[in-house]
Coordinates of C-alpha atoms (C1' of nucleotides) in Angstrom, one line a residue:
Chain A
X1 CA 123.3 145.3 -76.2
X2 CA 120.8 144.4 -73.8
X3 CA 117.4 144.8 -74.3
X4 CA 116.7 143.6 -78.5
X5 CA 114.8 146.5 -80.8
X6 CA 111.2 144.9 -81.3
X7 CA 110.8 142.9 -77.9
X8 CA 107.5 142.4 -76.6
X9 CA 106.7 141.3 -73.3
X10 CA 103.3 139.3 -74.2
X11 CA 105.0 138.2 -77.7
X12 CA 108.1 135.8 -75.6
X13 CA 105.7 135.2 -72.1
X14 CA 103.7 133.2 -75.3
X15 CA 106.6 132.0 -77.8
X16 CA 107.6 130.7 -74.3
X17 CA 104.9 128.1 -73.0
X18 CA 104.0 127.4 -77.2
X19 CA 108.3 126.3 -77.1
X20 CA 107.7 124.6 -72.8
X21 CA 104.7 122.7 -74.2
X22 CA 106.5 121.5 -77.1
X23 CA 109.4 120.3 -74.9
X24 CA 107.6 119.6 -72.2
X25 CA 105.9 117.2 -74.5
X26 CA 108.5 115.6 -76.5
X27 CA 110.7 115.1 -73.1
X28 CA 109.5 115.6 -70.3
X29 CA 109.0 118.3 -67.5
X30 CA 112.2 116.8 -66.3
X31 CA 114.5 116.0 -69.0
X32 CA 113.2 119.6 -70.0
X33 CA 116.3 122.1 -69.8
X34 CA 115.7 126.2 -69.4
X35 CA 118.9 127.0 -71.7
X36 CA 117.0 124.8 -74.5
X37 CA 114.6 126.4 -73.6
X38 CA 115.4 129.5 -73.7
X39 CA 117.1 128.9 -77.0
X40 CA 114.3 127.6 -78.7
X41 CA 112.5 131.1 -78.0
X42 CA 115.5 133.0 -79.1
X43 CA 116.5 134.7 -76.0
X44 CA 119.6 133.8 -73.1
X45 CA 117.7 131.5 -69.9
X46 CA 118.6 134.6 -67.9
X47 CA 116.0 136.4 -69.3
X48 CA 112.5 133.4 -68.9
X49 CA 112.5 135.2 -65.8
X50 CA 111.2 138.6 -66.9
X51 CA 108.3 136.3 -67.7
X52 CA 107.9 133.3 -65.3
X53 CA 108.3 132.6 -61.6
X54 CA 110.6 129.1 -61.9
X55 CA 110.7 125.8 -64.8
X56 CA 107.3 124.6 -61.4
X57 CA 105.1 127.8 -61.8
X58 CA 105.6 127.7 -65.4
X59 CA 104.8 124.1 -65.5
X60 CA 101.8 124.9 -63.2
X61 CA 100.6 127.9 -65.4
X62 CA 100.3 125.2 -68.2
X63 CA 98.7 122.6 -67.0
X64 CA 96.2 125.4 -65.1
X65 CA 95.5 126.6 -68.3
X66 CA 94.4 123.8 -70.1
X67 CA 92.6 122.0 -67.3
X68 CA 90.4 125.3 -67.5
X69 CA 89.7 125.5 -71.0
X70 CA 88.9 121.7 -71.1
X71 CA 86.3 122.6 -68.3
X72 CA 84.8 125.4 -70.0
X73 CA 84.6 123.9 -73.3
X74 CA 83.4 120.9 -72.4
X75 CA 80.2 122.5 -70.2
X76 CA 79.9 125.0 -73.4
X77 CA 80.0 122.0 -75.7
X78 CA 77.0 119.7 -73.1
X79 CA 75.1 123.1 -72.8
X80 CA 74.4 123.2 -76.9
X81 CA 74.0 120.1 -76.5
X82 CA 70.7 120.0 -74.9
X83 CA 69.1 117.9 -72.0
X84 CA 69.0 114.5 -73.7
X85 CA 71.1 112.5 -71.5
X86 CA 72.1 110.7 -74.7
X87 CA 72.5 113.4 -76.6
X88 CA 74.9 114.5 -74.2
X89 CA 76.8 111.3 -73.7
X90 CA 77.6 111.8 -77.8
X91 CA 78.7 115.4 -77.4
X92 CA 81.1 115.1 -74.2
X93 CA 82.4 112.0 -76.4
X94 CA 82.6 114.2 -79.8
X95 CA 84.2 117.1 -77.5
X96 CA 86.5 115.0 -75.6
X97 CA 88.4 113.6 -78.9
X98 CA 88.0 116.4 -81.1
X99 CA 89.5 119.2 -77.7
X100 CA 92.2 116.7 -77.9
X101 CA 92.9 116.0 -81.7
X102 CA 93.9 119.9 -81.7
X103 CA 96.1 119.8 -78.1
X104 CA 97.7 116.7 -78.3
X105 CA 100.8 118.7 -76.2
X106 CA 98.6 119.9 -73.3
X107 CA 96.7 116.9 -73.1
X108 CA 99.6 114.6 -72.7
X109 CA 101.3 117.1 -70.5
X110 CA 98.3 116.9 -68.2
X111 CA 98.3 113.4 -67.9
X112 CA 101.3 112.3 -67.7
X113 CA 102.9 115.1 -65.6
X114 CA 101.0 116.0 -62.5
X115 CA 103.8 113.7 -60.3
X116 CA 105.5 116.1 -61.1
X117 CA 104.0 119.1 -59.4
X118 CA 104.8 120.6 -56.4
X119 CA 102.1 119.4 -53.5
X120 CA 100.0 122.1 -53.0
X121 CA 100.1 123.0 -57.1
X122 CA 99.1 118.7 -57.2
X123 CA 96.3 119.5 -55.3
X124 CA 94.5 121.8 -57.3
X125 CA 95.4 120.4 -61.2
X126 CA 93.6 117.8 -58.9
X127 CA 90.9 119.3 -58.4
X128 CA 89.5 120.1 -61.7
X129 CA 90.8 116.9 -63.2
X130 CA 88.0 115.4 -60.7
X131 CA 86.2 117.5 -62.0
X132 CA 85.7 116.8 -65.1
X133 CA 86.3 113.6 -64.0
X134 CA 82.4 114.2 -62.5
X135 CA 81.4 115.5 -65.5
X136 CA 82.1 112.2 -67.3
X137 CA 80.1 110.1 -64.5
X138 CA 77.4 112.3 -64.2
X139 CA 76.2 112.0 -67.3
X140 CA 76.4 107.9 -67.7
X141 CA 74.7 108.4 -64.2
X142 CA 71.7 110.4 -65.3
X143 CA 71.7 107.4 -69.0
X144 CA 71.0 105.3 -66.6
X145 CA 68.8 106.9 -64.7
X146 CA 66.8 107.3 -67.4
X147 CA 66.8 103.5 -68.4
X148 CA 69.7 104.1 -71.7
X149 CA 72.4 102.7 -69.7
X150 CA 73.9 100.1 -68.5
X151 CA 76.2 100.5 -66.0
X152 CA 77.9 98.5 -63.2
X153 CA 79.7 101.1 -61.7
X154 CA 79.9 105.3 -63.0
X155 CA 83.3 105.6 -61.8
X156 CA 84.8 102.8 -63.0
X157 CA 83.3 102.9 -66.4
X158 CA 84.1 106.4 -66.2
X159 CA 87.8 106.1 -66.4
X160 CA 87.7 103.4 -68.9
X161 CA 86.1 105.5 -71.5
X162 CA 88.9 108.7 -70.6
X163 CA 91.6 106.0 -71.0
X164 CA 90.4 104.9 -74.3
X165 CA 89.5 108.1 -76.2
X166 CA 92.5 109.8 -74.1
X167 CA 95.0 107.1 -75.2
X168 CA 94.3 108.2 -78.8
X169 CA 96.8 111.8 -77.6
X170 CA 99.6 108.5 -78.2
X171 CA 99.0 108.0 -81.8
X172 CA 97.1 110.6 -83.4
X173 CA 98.5 112.8 -85.8
X174 CA 96.8 114.8 -88.5
X175 CA 97.0 113.7 -91.9
X176 CA 97.2 109.9 -90.9
X177 CA 94.3 107.2 -92.1
X178 CA 91.3 107.9 -90.3
X179 CA 90.4 111.7 -90.3
X180 CA 89.3 113.3 -87.1
X181 CA 85.2 112.9 -88.2
X182 CA 85.8 108.6 -88.6
X183 CA 87.7 108.3 -85.4
X184 CA 84.9 110.2 -83.5
X185 CA 82.4 108.1 -84.4
X186 CA 84.4 104.5 -84.5
X187 CA 85.5 105.7 -80.8
X188 CA 82.0 106.4 -79.7
X189 CA 80.2 103.0 -81.5
X190 CA 82.9 101.1 -79.2
X191 CA 81.3 103.7 -76.1
X192 CA 78.0 103.2 -77.3
X193 CA 77.5 100.2 -77.5
X194 CA 79.6 98.6 -74.8
X195 CA 77.0 100.8 -72.7
X196 CA 74.1 101.0 -73.9
X197 CA 71.4 98.9 -72.1
X198 CA 70.1 95.5 -73.4
X199 CA 73.5 94.7 -75.8
X200 CA 74.5 92.6 -72.6
X201 CA 75.7 89.6 -74.6
X202 CA 77.0 86.9 -72.5
X203 CA 80.7 88.4 -72.4
X204 CA 80.1 89.1 -68.9
X205 CA 81.3 87.0 -67.2
X206 CA 85.9 85.8 -68.3
X207 CA 84.7 81.9 -67.3
Chain B
X1 CA 135.7 99.3 -44.4
X2 CA 135.3 97.8 -48.2
X3 CA 133.3 94.7 -49.3
X4 CA 130.5 94.0 -47.2
X5 CA 130.4 90.5 -45.1
X6 CA 127.7 88.5 -46.5
X7 CA 127.8 91.1 -49.6
X8 CA 126.2 89.2 -52.8
X9 CA 125.9 90.5 -56.1
X10 CA 122.8 88.5 -57.7
X11 CA 121.1 89.4 -54.5
X12 CA 122.5 93.7 -54.4
X13 CA 121.4 93.6 -58.5
X14 CA 117.9 92.6 -57.6
X15 CA 117.4 94.8 -55.0
X16 CA 118.8 97.5 -57.1
X17 CA 116.3 96.7 -60.3
X18 CA 113.5 96.5 -57.5
X19 CA 114.5 100.1 -56.3
X20 CA 114.9 101.0 -59.5
X21 CA 110.9 100.5 -60.9
X22 CA 110.0 101.8 -57.7
X23 CA 111.5 105.2 -58.5
X24 CA 111.0 105.6 -61.7
X25 CA 107.2 104.4 -61.7
X26 CA 106.7 106.8 -58.4
X27 CA 109.3 109.8 -60.0
X28 CA 110.0 109.1 -64.2
X29 CA 113.4 107.8 -65.5
X30 CA 114.3 111.9 -66.3
X31 CA 113.3 112.9 -62.0
X32 CA 115.2 109.9 -60.7
X33 CA 119.4 109.6 -59.6
X34 CA 121.4 107.4 -58.7
X35 CA 122.1 108.8 -55.8
X36 CA 118.8 108.6 -53.8
X37 CA 118.8 104.6 -56.0
X38 CA 122.0 103.7 -54.0
X39 CA 120.6 104.7 -50.4
X40 CA 117.4 103.3 -51.0
X41 CA 119.7 99.7 -51.8
X42 CA 122.2 100.7 -48.9
X43 CA 125.0 101.3 -50.9
X44 CA 126.9 104.1 -52.1
X45 CA 126.4 105.7 -55.5
X46 CA 129.6 104.3 -57.3
X47 CA 129.1 100.7 -56.2
X48 CA 125.6 100.9 -58.9
X49 CA 128.3 99.6 -61.6
X50 CA 129.8 96.6 -60.1
X51 CA 126.0 95.6 -61.0
X52 CA 125.0 98.0 -63.9
X53 CA 126.4 100.0 -67.3
X54 CA 124.9 103.5 -66.9
X55 CA 121.7 104.6 -66.0
X56 CA 120.2 104.0 -69.6
X57 CA 121.2 100.5 -69.6
X58 CA 119.2 99.7 -66.5
X59 CA 116.2 101.9 -68.2
X60 CA 116.4 99.8 -71.1
X61 CA 117.5 96.3 -68.5
X62 CA 114.4 97.2 -67.0
X63 CA 111.9 97.8 -69.7
X64 CA 113.5 94.7 -71.9
X65 CA 113.0 92.2 -69.2
X66 CA 109.3 93.0 -68.4
X67 CA 108.4 92.7 -72.3
X68 CA 109.9 89.7 -73.0
X69 CA 108.6 88.5 -70.0
X70 CA 104.7 89.9 -70.9
X71 CA 104.6 89.1 -74.5
X72 CA 106.1 84.5 -73.4
X73 CA 103.3 85.3 -71.0
X74 CA 100.5 86.1 -72.7
X75 CA 101.0 83.9 -75.9
X76 CA 100.6 81.4 -72.9
X77 CA 97.7 82.3 -71.8
X78 CA 96.6 82.5 -75.3
X79 CA 97.6 79.1 -75.7
X80 CA 96.1 78.0 -72.7
X81 CA 92.4 79.0 -74.3
X82 CA 92.8 77.1 -77.1
X83 CA 91.5 78.1 -81.0
X84 CA 88.9 79.9 -80.6
X85 CA 89.1 82.7 -81.1
X86 CA 86.7 84.4 -79.3
X87 CA 88.3 82.4 -76.2
X88 CA 91.0 83.5 -76.8
X89 CA 90.3 87.4 -77.1
X90 CA 88.6 86.7 -73.6
X91 CA 92.1 85.9 -72.7
X92 CA 93.9 88.5 -73.7
X93 CA 91.9 90.5 -72.3
X94 CA 91.5 89.0 -68.7
X95 CA 95.6 88.7 -68.6
X96 CA 96.0 91.5 -69.7
X97 CA 94.2 93.3 -67.0
X98 CA 95.7 90.3 -64.6
X99 CA 99.1 90.8 -65.7
X100 CA 98.6 94.7 -65.1
X101 CA 97.1 94.7 -61.7
X102 CA 101.0 92.1 -60.7
X103 CA 103.1 94.4 -62.3
X104 CA 101.5 97.7 -62.3
X105 CA 105.3 99.1 -62.3
X106 CA 107.0 97.8 -65.2
X107 CA 103.8 97.7 -67.4
X108 CA 103.8 102.4 -66.5
X109 CA 107.5 102.7 -66.8
X110 CA 107.3 100.8 -70.5
X111 CA 104.4 102.5 -71.4
X112 CA 105.7 106.1 -70.3
X113 CA 109.3 106.3 -70.1
X114 CA 109.4 105.1 -74.0
X115 CA 110.9 108.4 -74.8
X116 CA 113.7 108.7 -72.1
X117 CA 115.6 105.5 -74.2
X118 CA 117.7 106.6 -76.5
X119 CA 117.1 105.9 -79.6
X120 CA 119.3 102.4 -80.5
X121 CA 117.3 100.8 -77.3
X122 CA 114.1 102.7 -78.3
X123 CA 113.6 100.7 -81.7
X124 CA 115.0 97.8 -79.7
X125 CA 111.9 98.0 -77.4
X126 CA 109.1 99.7 -79.3
X127 CA 109.7 96.8 -81.8
X128 CA 108.8 94.5 -78.6
X129 CA 105.8 96.3 -78.0
X130 CA 105.1 96.1 -81.8
X131 CA 104.9 92.0 -81.5
X132 CA 102.5 92.2 -78.6
X133 CA 100.0 95.0 -81.0
X134 CA 100.1 92.5 -83.5
X135 CA 98.9 89.8 -81.3
X136 CA 95.6 92.1 -80.4
X137 CA 94.9 93.0 -83.9
X138 CA 95.2 89.1 -85.0
X139 CA 92.7 88.4 -82.4
X140 CA 90.6 91.5 -83.6
X141 CA 91.0 90.1 -87.4
X142 CA 90.5 86.6 -86.5
X143 CA 87.2 87.0 -85.1
X144 CA 85.9 89.3 -86.9
X145 CA 86.9 86.2 -90.1
X146 CA 84.6 84.5 -87.8
X147 CA 81.8 86.2 -88.6
X148 CA 81.8 87.4 -84.6
X149 CA 83.3 90.6 -84.8
X150 CA 82.6 93.6 -86.4
X151 CA 85.7 96.3 -87.0
X152 CA 85.7 99.0 -88.9
X153 CA 90.1 99.0 -88.4
X154 CA 91.6 97.3 -86.3
X155 CA 94.7 98.4 -85.5
X156 CA 92.7 101.0 -84.3
X157 CA 91.0 99.1 -82.6
X158 CA 93.6 97.8 -81.1
X159 CA 94.7 101.6 -79.7
X160 CA 91.8 101.8 -78.0
X161 CA 91.5 98.9 -75.9
X162 CA 94.7 98.3 -75.0
X163 CA 94.8 102.5 -73.9
X164 CA 91.3 101.2 -72.0
X165 CA 93.0 98.2 -70.9
X166 CA 96.1 100.1 -69.4
X167 CA 94.4 103.1 -68.6
X168 CA 93.6 100.5 -65.2
X169 CA 96.5 101.1 -63.9
X170 CA 97.0 104.6 -63.6
X171 CA 94.4 104.3 -60.6
X172 CA 94.0 100.3 -59.8
X173 CA 95.4 99.8 -56.1
X174 CA 95.4 96.1 -54.1
X175 CA 91.7 96.0 -51.8
X176 CA 89.9 98.1 -53.3
X177 CA 86.2 99.0 -54.4
X178 CA 85.9 96.0 -57.0
X179 CA 88.1 92.7 -57.2
X180 CA 90.2 92.1 -59.7
X181 CA 87.4 89.9 -60.5
X182 CA 85.1 92.3 -61.5
X183 CA 87.5 94.1 -62.9
X184 CA 87.8 91.8 -65.6
X185 CA 84.3 90.8 -66.2
X186 CA 83.3 94.8 -66.2
X187 CA 86.4 95.5 -68.8
X188 CA 85.8 92.6 -70.2
X189 CA 81.9 93.7 -71.4
X190 CA 83.1 96.6 -72.1
X191 CA 85.7 95.9 -74.8
X192 CA 82.9 92.6 -76.8
X193 CA 80.1 94.5 -76.7
X194 CA 81.7 97.1 -77.9
X195 CA 82.3 95.5 -81.2
X196 CA 80.2 92.6 -81.4
X197 CA 78.3 91.6 -84.6
X198 CA 75.2 92.2 -84.8
X199 CA 75.9 94.8 -81.5
X200 CA 75.6 98.2 -83.6
X201 CA 72.9 100.5 -82.2
X202 CA 72.7 103.5 -84.1
X203 CA 75.4 104.6 -82.0
X204 CA 77.5 104.2 -85.1
X205 CA 77.6 108.5 -86.1
X206 CA 77.9 111.4 -84.8
X207 CA 75.1 113.2 -86.5
Chain C
dC1 C1' 146.8 78.3 -47.6
dT2 C1' 147.1 81.1 -51.2
dT3 C1' 144.4 84.2 -54.8
dG4 C1' 142.6 86.2 -58.0
dA5 C1' 137.7 87.9 -58.8
dA6 C1' 133.8 90.4 -56.1
dA7 C1' 131.2 94.2 -54.2
dA8 C1' 132.2 97.4 -51.5
dC9 C1' 134.2 101.9 -50.0
dG10 C1' 135.7 106.9 -50.5
dA11 C1' 137.1 111.1 -52.8
dA12 C1' 136.2 113.1 -56.9
dC13 C1' 136.1 115.4 -61.6
dA14 C1' 133.3 117.5 -64.9
dT15 C1' 129.5 119.0 -66.0
dA16 C1' 124.2 120.5 -66.7
dC17 C1' 120.6 122.4 -64.1
dG18 C1' 118.1 126.0 -61.7
dT19 C1' 118.2 130.8 -60.0
dT20 C1' 120.5 135.7 -59.2
dA21 C1' 122.1 139.4 -59.8
dG22 C1' 123.5 143.6 -61.7
dT23 C1' 124.2 146.0 -66.4
dT24 C1' 122.9 147.7 -70.7
dT25 C1' 119.1 149.4 -73.9
dT26 C1' 113.9 150.3 -76.1
dC27 C1' 109.8 151.4 -75.0
dA28 C1' 105.6 154.6 -73.9
dG29 C1' 103.4 157.8 -71.0
dA30 C1' 103.8 162.3 -69.0
Chain D
dT1 C1' 112.3 165.6 -74.6
dC2 C1' 112.2 163.2 -70.2
dT3 C1' 112.4 159.4 -66.6
dG4 C1' 111.0 155.0 -65.0
dA5 C1' 109.8 150.8 -66.5
dA6 C1' 110.3 146.5 -69.4
dA7 C1' 112.6 143.0 -71.4
dA8 C1' 116.8 142.3 -72.7
dC9 C1' 122.2 141.0 -71.3
dT10 C1' 126.4 139.2 -68.9
dA11 C1' 127.7 136.7 -65.8
dA12 C1' 128.5 133.5 -62.2
dC13 C1' 126.4 131.1 -58.2
dG14 C1' 126.0 127.2 -56.3
dT15 C1' 124.3 122.7 -56.3
dA16 C1' 123.1 118.0 -58.4
dT17 C1' 124.3 114.5 -61.0
dG18 C1' 125.8 110.4 -63.6
dT19 C1' 129.8 108.1 -63.7
dT20 C1' 135.3 107.6 -62.8
dC21 C1' 139.4 105.8 -60.0
dG22 C1' 142.0 103.6 -57.1
dT23 C1' 142.2 101.2 -52.8
dT24 C1' 140.2 97.1 -49.2
dT25 C1' 138.0 93.5 -47.9
dT26 C1' 135.6 89.4 -48.3
dC27 C1' 134.5 85.1 -51.2
dA28 C1' 135.7 80.9 -53.5
dA29 C1' 138.0 77.9 -55.7
dG30 C1' 142.9 75.7 -56.9

DNA sequence: CTTGAAAACGAACATACGTTAGTTTTCAGA
DNA sequence: TCTGAAAACTAACGTATGTTCGTTTTCAAG
């Protein structure tokens, strides 16, 4: 027996990436092995190589596809929000969360497996990530320039906001206590109230 | 040649844990191998087993020691802050950040390698982590009860705050642009302004 | 000074893993 | 219908890895 009846290259390739996403998400890249991956897809280990270059190449493809679509969809959401800085910032936050709810696995992998990439791949993904962070930094600076936000350090503030928003996908599960919309509202409030101009209490210093 | 002149059990055990922290922090538990670990300590792979039970046991010990000291030091910081809810909350935030600056490796490992623990070990570490989250949840609820905070959902708010604060150790490096004190002030402001009562702008909803 | 435990060594075992090679069968275009 | 590419199979190679075993040397207690 060799090639299987009804086998289809594109379908198998997609099944491999789907299964790989799940396995890497659950066990991590280093702990995932290609025999388990092949078994989940329903093929033999060697057959994987009709669809991937190497294990490392598979990881890079997954992360690259993810970052590309994250950037594209973010830009679309920002474009739809119009020119007003605060509206764009809200759109960014809402989109970030909704995207993360929808695609927890990709997001988690992109954030936790950077170190598993070999140097050239690492550099490429890092560039895309910096692009994404740059979107938020620009929004914060636009809001500050418009006099609506009070930002001490736009880069660090962006990191803090992204850490909070991205943290959601470590515990969010569909069908949990809060709806997606409630979570968006809650986080939008947390973020915006934390940086809106004129909102500073006596909290600024810790002594 | 066998036992080495001047060899000392306690010193070697400490060196193993130090080296393991660094290797796991940089490469992850699954990607760390005991030959590299032994080489970094300056002994042969088999000699590791005079000081550890298994690789898994080593990971558990590292995480367990970390969580134990985190809980103890947090309680000490809270005790020193006195009874006032907001003072305690500030103390929690400041302590969390300073602890994370000081012990980035342990913190990162504890947060990223939970899945590498086998089920019994996993359960034990998870209990300690829930304990820690419980400290913050209690503080938020005390602040709300005292009328100083406005909290929609204390658990989710706690997760969001912890994600933000813990995110620091993914990018913080000593000698960076901001001092530790500045970072504490910046994050304290972000958190407290985000949840202080009467601070709600029109940000609550996203539509 | 003797002796048993401690702590290192060298060597190896057993398995797991990424990957390759050669073969076989199916599919799609001429 | 024929033919070459596609996609699967079986088998295995080479290496890496966690761990064990028996030995040897040092340390410290009696």
